[in-house]
mmCIF file of C-alpha atoms in Angstrom:
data_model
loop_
_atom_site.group_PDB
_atom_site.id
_atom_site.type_symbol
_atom_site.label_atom_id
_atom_site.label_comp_id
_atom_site.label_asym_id
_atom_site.label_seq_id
_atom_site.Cartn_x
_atom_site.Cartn_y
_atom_site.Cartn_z
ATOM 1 C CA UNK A 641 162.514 33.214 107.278
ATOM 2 C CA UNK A 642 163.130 32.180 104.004
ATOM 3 C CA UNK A 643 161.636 28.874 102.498
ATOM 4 C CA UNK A 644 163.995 28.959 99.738
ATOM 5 C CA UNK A 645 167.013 29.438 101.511
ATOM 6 C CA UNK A 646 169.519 26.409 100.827
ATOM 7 C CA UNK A 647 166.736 23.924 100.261
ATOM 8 C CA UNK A 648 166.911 19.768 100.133
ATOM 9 C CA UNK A 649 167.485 18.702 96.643
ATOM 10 C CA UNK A 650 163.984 16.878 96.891
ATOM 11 C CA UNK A 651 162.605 20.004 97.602
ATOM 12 C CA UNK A 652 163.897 21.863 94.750
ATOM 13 C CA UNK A 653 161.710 19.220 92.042
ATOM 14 C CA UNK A 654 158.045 20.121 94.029
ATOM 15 C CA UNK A 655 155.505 22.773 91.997
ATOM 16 C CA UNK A 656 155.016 25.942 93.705
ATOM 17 C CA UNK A 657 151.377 27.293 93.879
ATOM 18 C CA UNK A 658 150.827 31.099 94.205
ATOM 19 C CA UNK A 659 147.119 30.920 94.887
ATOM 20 C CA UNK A 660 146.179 27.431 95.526
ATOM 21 C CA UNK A 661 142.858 28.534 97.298
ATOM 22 C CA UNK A 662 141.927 30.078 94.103
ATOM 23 C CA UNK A 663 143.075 27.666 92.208
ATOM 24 C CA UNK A 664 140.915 24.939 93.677
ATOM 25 C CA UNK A 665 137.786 27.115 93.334
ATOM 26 C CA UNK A 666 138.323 27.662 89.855
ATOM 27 C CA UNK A 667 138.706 23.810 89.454
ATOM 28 C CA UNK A 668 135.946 23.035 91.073
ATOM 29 C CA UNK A 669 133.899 25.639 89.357
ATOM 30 C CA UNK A 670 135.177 24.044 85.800
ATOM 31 C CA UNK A 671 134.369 20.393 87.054
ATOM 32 C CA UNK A 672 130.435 21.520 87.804
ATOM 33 C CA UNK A 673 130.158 23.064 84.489
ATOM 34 C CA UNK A 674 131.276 20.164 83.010
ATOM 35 C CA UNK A 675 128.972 18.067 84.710
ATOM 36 C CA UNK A 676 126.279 19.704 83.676
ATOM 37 C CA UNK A 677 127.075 19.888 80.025
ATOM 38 C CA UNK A 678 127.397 15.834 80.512
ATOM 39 C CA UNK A 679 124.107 15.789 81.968
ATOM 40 C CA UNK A 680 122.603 17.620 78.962
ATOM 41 C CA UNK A 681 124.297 15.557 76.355
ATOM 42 C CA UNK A 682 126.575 18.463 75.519
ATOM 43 C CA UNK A 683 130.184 17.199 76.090
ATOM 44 C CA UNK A 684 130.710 14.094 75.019
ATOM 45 C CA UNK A 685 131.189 11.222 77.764
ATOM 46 C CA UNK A 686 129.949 7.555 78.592
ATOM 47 C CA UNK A 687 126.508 7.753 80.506
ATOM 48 C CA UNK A 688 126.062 5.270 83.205
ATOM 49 C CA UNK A 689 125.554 1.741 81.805
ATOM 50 C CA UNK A 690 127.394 1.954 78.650
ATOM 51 C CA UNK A 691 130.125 -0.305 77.338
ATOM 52 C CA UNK A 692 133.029 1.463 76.891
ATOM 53 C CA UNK A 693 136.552 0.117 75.251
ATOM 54 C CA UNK A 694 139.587 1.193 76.901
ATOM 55 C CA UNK A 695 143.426 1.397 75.433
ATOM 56 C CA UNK A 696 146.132 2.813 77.402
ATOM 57 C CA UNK A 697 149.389 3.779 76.144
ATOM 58 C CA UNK A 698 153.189 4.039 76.993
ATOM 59 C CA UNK A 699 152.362 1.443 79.840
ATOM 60 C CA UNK A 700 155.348 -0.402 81.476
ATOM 61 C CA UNK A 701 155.996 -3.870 81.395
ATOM 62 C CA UNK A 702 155.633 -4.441 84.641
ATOM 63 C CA UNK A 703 152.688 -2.307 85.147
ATOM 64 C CA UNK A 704 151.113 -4.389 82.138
ATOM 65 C CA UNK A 705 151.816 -7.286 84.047
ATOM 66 C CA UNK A 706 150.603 -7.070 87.152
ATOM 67 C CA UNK A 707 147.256 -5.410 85.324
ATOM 68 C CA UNK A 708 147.095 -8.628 83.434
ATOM 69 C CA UNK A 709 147.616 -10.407 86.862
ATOM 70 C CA UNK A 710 144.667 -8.734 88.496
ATOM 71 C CA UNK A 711 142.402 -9.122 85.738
ATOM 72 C CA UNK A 712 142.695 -13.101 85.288
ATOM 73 C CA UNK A 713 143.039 -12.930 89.112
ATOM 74 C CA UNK A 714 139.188 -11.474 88.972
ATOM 75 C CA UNK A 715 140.240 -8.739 91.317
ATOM 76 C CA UNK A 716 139.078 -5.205 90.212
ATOM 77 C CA UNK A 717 140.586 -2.446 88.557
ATOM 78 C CA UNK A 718 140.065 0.881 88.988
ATOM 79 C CA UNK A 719 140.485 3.030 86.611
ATOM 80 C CA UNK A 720 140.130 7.164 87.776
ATOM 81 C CA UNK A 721 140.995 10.442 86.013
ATOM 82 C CA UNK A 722 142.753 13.295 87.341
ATOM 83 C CA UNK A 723 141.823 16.827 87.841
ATOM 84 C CA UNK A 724 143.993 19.856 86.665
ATOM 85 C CA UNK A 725 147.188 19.894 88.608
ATOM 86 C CA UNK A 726 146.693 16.514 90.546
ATOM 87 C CA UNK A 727 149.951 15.600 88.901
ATOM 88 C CA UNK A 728 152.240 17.912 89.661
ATOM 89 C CA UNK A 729 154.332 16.969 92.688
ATOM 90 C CA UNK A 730 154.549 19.582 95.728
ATOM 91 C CA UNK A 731 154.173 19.676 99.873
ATOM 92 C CA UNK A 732 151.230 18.710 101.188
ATOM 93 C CA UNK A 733 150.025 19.341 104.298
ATOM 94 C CA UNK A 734 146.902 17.446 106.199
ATOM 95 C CA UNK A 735 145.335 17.117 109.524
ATOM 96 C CA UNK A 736 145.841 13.744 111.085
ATOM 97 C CA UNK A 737 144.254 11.864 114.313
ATOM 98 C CA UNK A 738 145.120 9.009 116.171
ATOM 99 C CA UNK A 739 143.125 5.928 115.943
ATOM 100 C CA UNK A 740 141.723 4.964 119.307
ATOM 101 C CA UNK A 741 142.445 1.053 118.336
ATOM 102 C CA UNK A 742 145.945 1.567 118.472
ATOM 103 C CA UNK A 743 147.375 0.895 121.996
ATOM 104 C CA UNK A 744 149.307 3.778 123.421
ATOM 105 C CA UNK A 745 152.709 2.020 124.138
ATOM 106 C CA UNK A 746 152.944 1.804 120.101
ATOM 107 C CA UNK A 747 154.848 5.006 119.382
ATOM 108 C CA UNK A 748 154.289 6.613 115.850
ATOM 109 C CA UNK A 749 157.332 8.948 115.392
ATOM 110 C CA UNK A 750 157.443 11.716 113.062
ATOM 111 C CA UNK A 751 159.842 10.860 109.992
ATOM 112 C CA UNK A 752 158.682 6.777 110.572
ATOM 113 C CA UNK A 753 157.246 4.874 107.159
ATOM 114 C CA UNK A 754 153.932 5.025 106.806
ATOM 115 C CA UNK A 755 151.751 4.125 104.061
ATOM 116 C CA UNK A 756 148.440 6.827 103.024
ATOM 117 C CA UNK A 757 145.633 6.087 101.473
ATOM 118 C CA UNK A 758 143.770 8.865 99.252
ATOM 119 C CA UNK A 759 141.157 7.638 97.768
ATOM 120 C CA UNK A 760 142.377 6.018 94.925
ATOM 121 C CA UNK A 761 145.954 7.106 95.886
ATOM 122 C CA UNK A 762 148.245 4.628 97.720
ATOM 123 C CA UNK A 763 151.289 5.565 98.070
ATOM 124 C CA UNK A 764 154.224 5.359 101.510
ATOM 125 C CA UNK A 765 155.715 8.390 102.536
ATOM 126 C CA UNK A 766 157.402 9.393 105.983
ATOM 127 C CA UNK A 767 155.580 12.600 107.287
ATOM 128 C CA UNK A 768 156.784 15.104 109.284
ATOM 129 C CA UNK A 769 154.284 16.105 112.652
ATOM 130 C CA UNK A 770 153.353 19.517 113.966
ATOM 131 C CA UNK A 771 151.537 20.902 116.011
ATOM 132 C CA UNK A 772 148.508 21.938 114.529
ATOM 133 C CA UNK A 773 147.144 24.646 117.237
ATOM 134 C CA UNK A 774 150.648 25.980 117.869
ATOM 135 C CA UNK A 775 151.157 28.931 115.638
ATOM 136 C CA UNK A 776 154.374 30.728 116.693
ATOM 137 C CA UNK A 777 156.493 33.986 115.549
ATOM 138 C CA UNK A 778 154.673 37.019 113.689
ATOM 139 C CA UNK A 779 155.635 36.239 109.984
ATOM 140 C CA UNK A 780 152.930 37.506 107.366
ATOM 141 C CA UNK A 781 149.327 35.292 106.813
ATOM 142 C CA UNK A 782 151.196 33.001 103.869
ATOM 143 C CA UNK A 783 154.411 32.098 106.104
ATOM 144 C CA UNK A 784 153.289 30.329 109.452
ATOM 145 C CA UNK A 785 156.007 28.757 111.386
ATOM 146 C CA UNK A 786 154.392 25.739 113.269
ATOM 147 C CA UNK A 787 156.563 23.460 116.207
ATOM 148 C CA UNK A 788 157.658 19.885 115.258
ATOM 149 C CA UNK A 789 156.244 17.096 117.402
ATOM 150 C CA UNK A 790 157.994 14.211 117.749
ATOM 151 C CA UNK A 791 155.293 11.744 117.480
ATOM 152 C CA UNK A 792 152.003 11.546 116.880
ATOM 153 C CA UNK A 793 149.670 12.203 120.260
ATOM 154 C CA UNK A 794 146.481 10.263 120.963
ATOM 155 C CA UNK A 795 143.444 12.682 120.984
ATOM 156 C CA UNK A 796 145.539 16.062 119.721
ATOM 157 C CA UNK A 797 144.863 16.721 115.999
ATOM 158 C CA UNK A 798 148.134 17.241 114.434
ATOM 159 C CA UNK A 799 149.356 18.474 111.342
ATOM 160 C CA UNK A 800 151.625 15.726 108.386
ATOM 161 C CA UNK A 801 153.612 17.620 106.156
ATOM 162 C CA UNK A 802 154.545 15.070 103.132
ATOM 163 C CA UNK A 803 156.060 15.186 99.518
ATOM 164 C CA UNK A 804 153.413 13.721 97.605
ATOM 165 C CA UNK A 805 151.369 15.020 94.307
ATOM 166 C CA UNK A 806 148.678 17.588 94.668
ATOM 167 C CA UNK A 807 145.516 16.234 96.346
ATOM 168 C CA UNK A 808 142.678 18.691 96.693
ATOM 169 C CA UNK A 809 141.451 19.644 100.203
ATOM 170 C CA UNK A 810 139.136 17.370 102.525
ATOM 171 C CA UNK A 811 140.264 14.421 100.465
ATOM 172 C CA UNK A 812 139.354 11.634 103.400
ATOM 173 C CA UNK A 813 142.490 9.545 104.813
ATOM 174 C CA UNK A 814 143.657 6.761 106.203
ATOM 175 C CA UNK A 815 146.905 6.026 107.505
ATOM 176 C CA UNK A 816 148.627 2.224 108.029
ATOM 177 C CA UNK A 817 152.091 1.634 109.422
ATOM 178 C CA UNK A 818 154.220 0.267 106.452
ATOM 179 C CA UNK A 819 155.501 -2.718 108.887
ATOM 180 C CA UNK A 820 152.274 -4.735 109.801
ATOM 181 C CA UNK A 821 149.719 -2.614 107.965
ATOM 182 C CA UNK A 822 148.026 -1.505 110.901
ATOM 183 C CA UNK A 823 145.380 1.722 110.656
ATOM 184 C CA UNK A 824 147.178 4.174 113.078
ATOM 185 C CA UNK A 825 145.486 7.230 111.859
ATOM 186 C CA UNK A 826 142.813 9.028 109.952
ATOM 187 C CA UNK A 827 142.181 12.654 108.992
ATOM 188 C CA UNK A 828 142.010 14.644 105.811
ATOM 189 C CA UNK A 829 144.231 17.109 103.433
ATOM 190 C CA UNK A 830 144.091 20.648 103.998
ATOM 191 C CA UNK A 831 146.150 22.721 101.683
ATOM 192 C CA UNK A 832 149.300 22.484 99.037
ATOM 193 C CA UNK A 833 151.789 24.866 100.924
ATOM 194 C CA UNK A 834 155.462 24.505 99.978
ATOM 195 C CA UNK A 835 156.122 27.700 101.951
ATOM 196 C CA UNK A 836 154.895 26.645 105.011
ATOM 197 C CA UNK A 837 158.100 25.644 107.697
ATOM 198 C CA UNK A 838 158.089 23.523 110.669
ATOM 199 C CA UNK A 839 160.654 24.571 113.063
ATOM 200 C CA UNK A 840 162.643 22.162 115.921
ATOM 201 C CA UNK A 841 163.261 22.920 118.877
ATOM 202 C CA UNK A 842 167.285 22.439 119.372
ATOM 203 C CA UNK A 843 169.265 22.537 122.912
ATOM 204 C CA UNK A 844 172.907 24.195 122.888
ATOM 205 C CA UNK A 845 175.385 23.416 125.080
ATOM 206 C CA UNK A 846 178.676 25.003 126.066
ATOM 207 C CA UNK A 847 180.790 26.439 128.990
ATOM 208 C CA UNK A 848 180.401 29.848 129.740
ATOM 209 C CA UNK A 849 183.411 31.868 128.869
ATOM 210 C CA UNK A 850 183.214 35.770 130.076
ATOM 211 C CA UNK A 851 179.430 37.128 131.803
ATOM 212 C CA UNK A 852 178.709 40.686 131.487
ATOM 213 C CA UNK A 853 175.249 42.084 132.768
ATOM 214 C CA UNK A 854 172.756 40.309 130.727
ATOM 215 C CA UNK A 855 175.910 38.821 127.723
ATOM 216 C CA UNK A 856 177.528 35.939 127.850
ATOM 217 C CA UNK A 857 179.915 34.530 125.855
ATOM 218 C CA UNK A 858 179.832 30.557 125.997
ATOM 219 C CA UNK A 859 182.946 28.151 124.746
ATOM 220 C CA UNK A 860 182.678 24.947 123.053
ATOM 221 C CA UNK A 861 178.817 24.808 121.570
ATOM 222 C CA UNK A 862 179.687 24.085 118.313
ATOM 223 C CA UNK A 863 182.293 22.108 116.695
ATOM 224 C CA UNK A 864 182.183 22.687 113.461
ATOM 225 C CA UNK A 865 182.184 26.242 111.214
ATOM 226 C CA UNK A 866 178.850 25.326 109.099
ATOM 227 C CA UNK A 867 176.887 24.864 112.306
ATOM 228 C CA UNK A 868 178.018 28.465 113.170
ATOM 229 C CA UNK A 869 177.260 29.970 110.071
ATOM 230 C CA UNK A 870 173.637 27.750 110.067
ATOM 231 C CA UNK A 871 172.774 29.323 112.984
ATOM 232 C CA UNK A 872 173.672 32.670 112.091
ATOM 233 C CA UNK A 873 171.758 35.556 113.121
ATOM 234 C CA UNK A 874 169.148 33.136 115.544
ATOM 235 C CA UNK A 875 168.094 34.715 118.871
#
């Protein structure tokens, strides 16, 4: 099982992380040490209550406009910084739940548009489900292999698997369906894994050919030669 065997193009552009546990402790470690310099009047920043002038460069048009929208508009802005890394672009993975509001005829399929909410994040995306308990294969601690499910089950945790920039984990979130805005889920991040795969479960059919104690060969599964050689080697 190799993660970076023939990937999707899309794939290709994410960051890969060799220790993204470590990685966020030594973040987190830098952000309380900054803190605490702040606290002491040692680093320079704005203390609570302070008027503070703000110019931002190599801003859009458009973005300038619909800034200059909100602002005569009265509606806030938000303004947030990012921590180290938060904008580099890789697979993240997160734990997701069902909202009990939403009735149970509404189907929420894996691959569907939905639009997530991280904190000050907002951005549509079409995850991928798993199943978050379902561990299969041996593979080594860093390569887990995990079942696709095709839609998201009321009262199951399951795992989202999304291309979206780094978001640290238990980053709170909220989940609408891009069509009506409706919340139909909420959970949090867990890690940054680009090697982690999600495999789908796939029915073959053919006519068996020739049967000989516990071989068989079978006629007419596949139709074309890069199916064959996709499935190579698979038992």
């Amino acid at each position: 099982w190799d993660p970076g065997e023939d990937p999707p193009q899309e794939y290709k552009r994410t960051f890969q992380y060799r220790d993204f546990r470590g990685l966020y402790r030594r973040t987190l470690k830098q952000l309380e040490a900054w803190e605490a310099k702040t606290l002491k009047g040692e680093a320079p920043a704005a203390q609570p209550g302070e008027h503070v002038s703000i110019r931002l460069k190599n801003v859009s048009p458009e973005v300038a406009e619909r800034i200059e929208a909100m602002m005569q508009s009265g509606a806030p802005v938000v303004l947030s910084s990012l921590l180290r890394h938060e904008n580099k672009r890789s697979v993240l993975n997160m734990v997701l739940d069902r909202h009990p509001a939403l009735p149970e005829q509404q189907l929420l399929r894996t691959r569907d548009t939905f639009e997530l909410h991280m904190a000050f994040r907002r951005f549509r995306a079409c995850p991928i489900f798993s199943h978050a308990a379902s561990k299969v294969g041996g593979g080594s601690s860093k390569q887990g292999k995990y079942l696709e499910s095709n839609f998201l089950l009321p009262r199951i945790p399951t795992q989202a698997t999304v291309y979206a920039p780094t978001v640290w984990p238990n980053t709170p979130i909220l989940m609408f369906r891009s069509k009506d805005m409706r919340l139909a889920a909420t959970g949090s991040t867990t890690m940054v894994d680009a090697d982690r795969i999600i495999l789908k479960r796939v029915t073959l059919t053919g006519s068996p050919f020739r049967i000989h104690r516990a071989t068989v060969v079978v006629r007419w599964m596949f139709n074309h030669a890069s199916d064959v050689l996709a499935l190579a080697g698979s038992k």
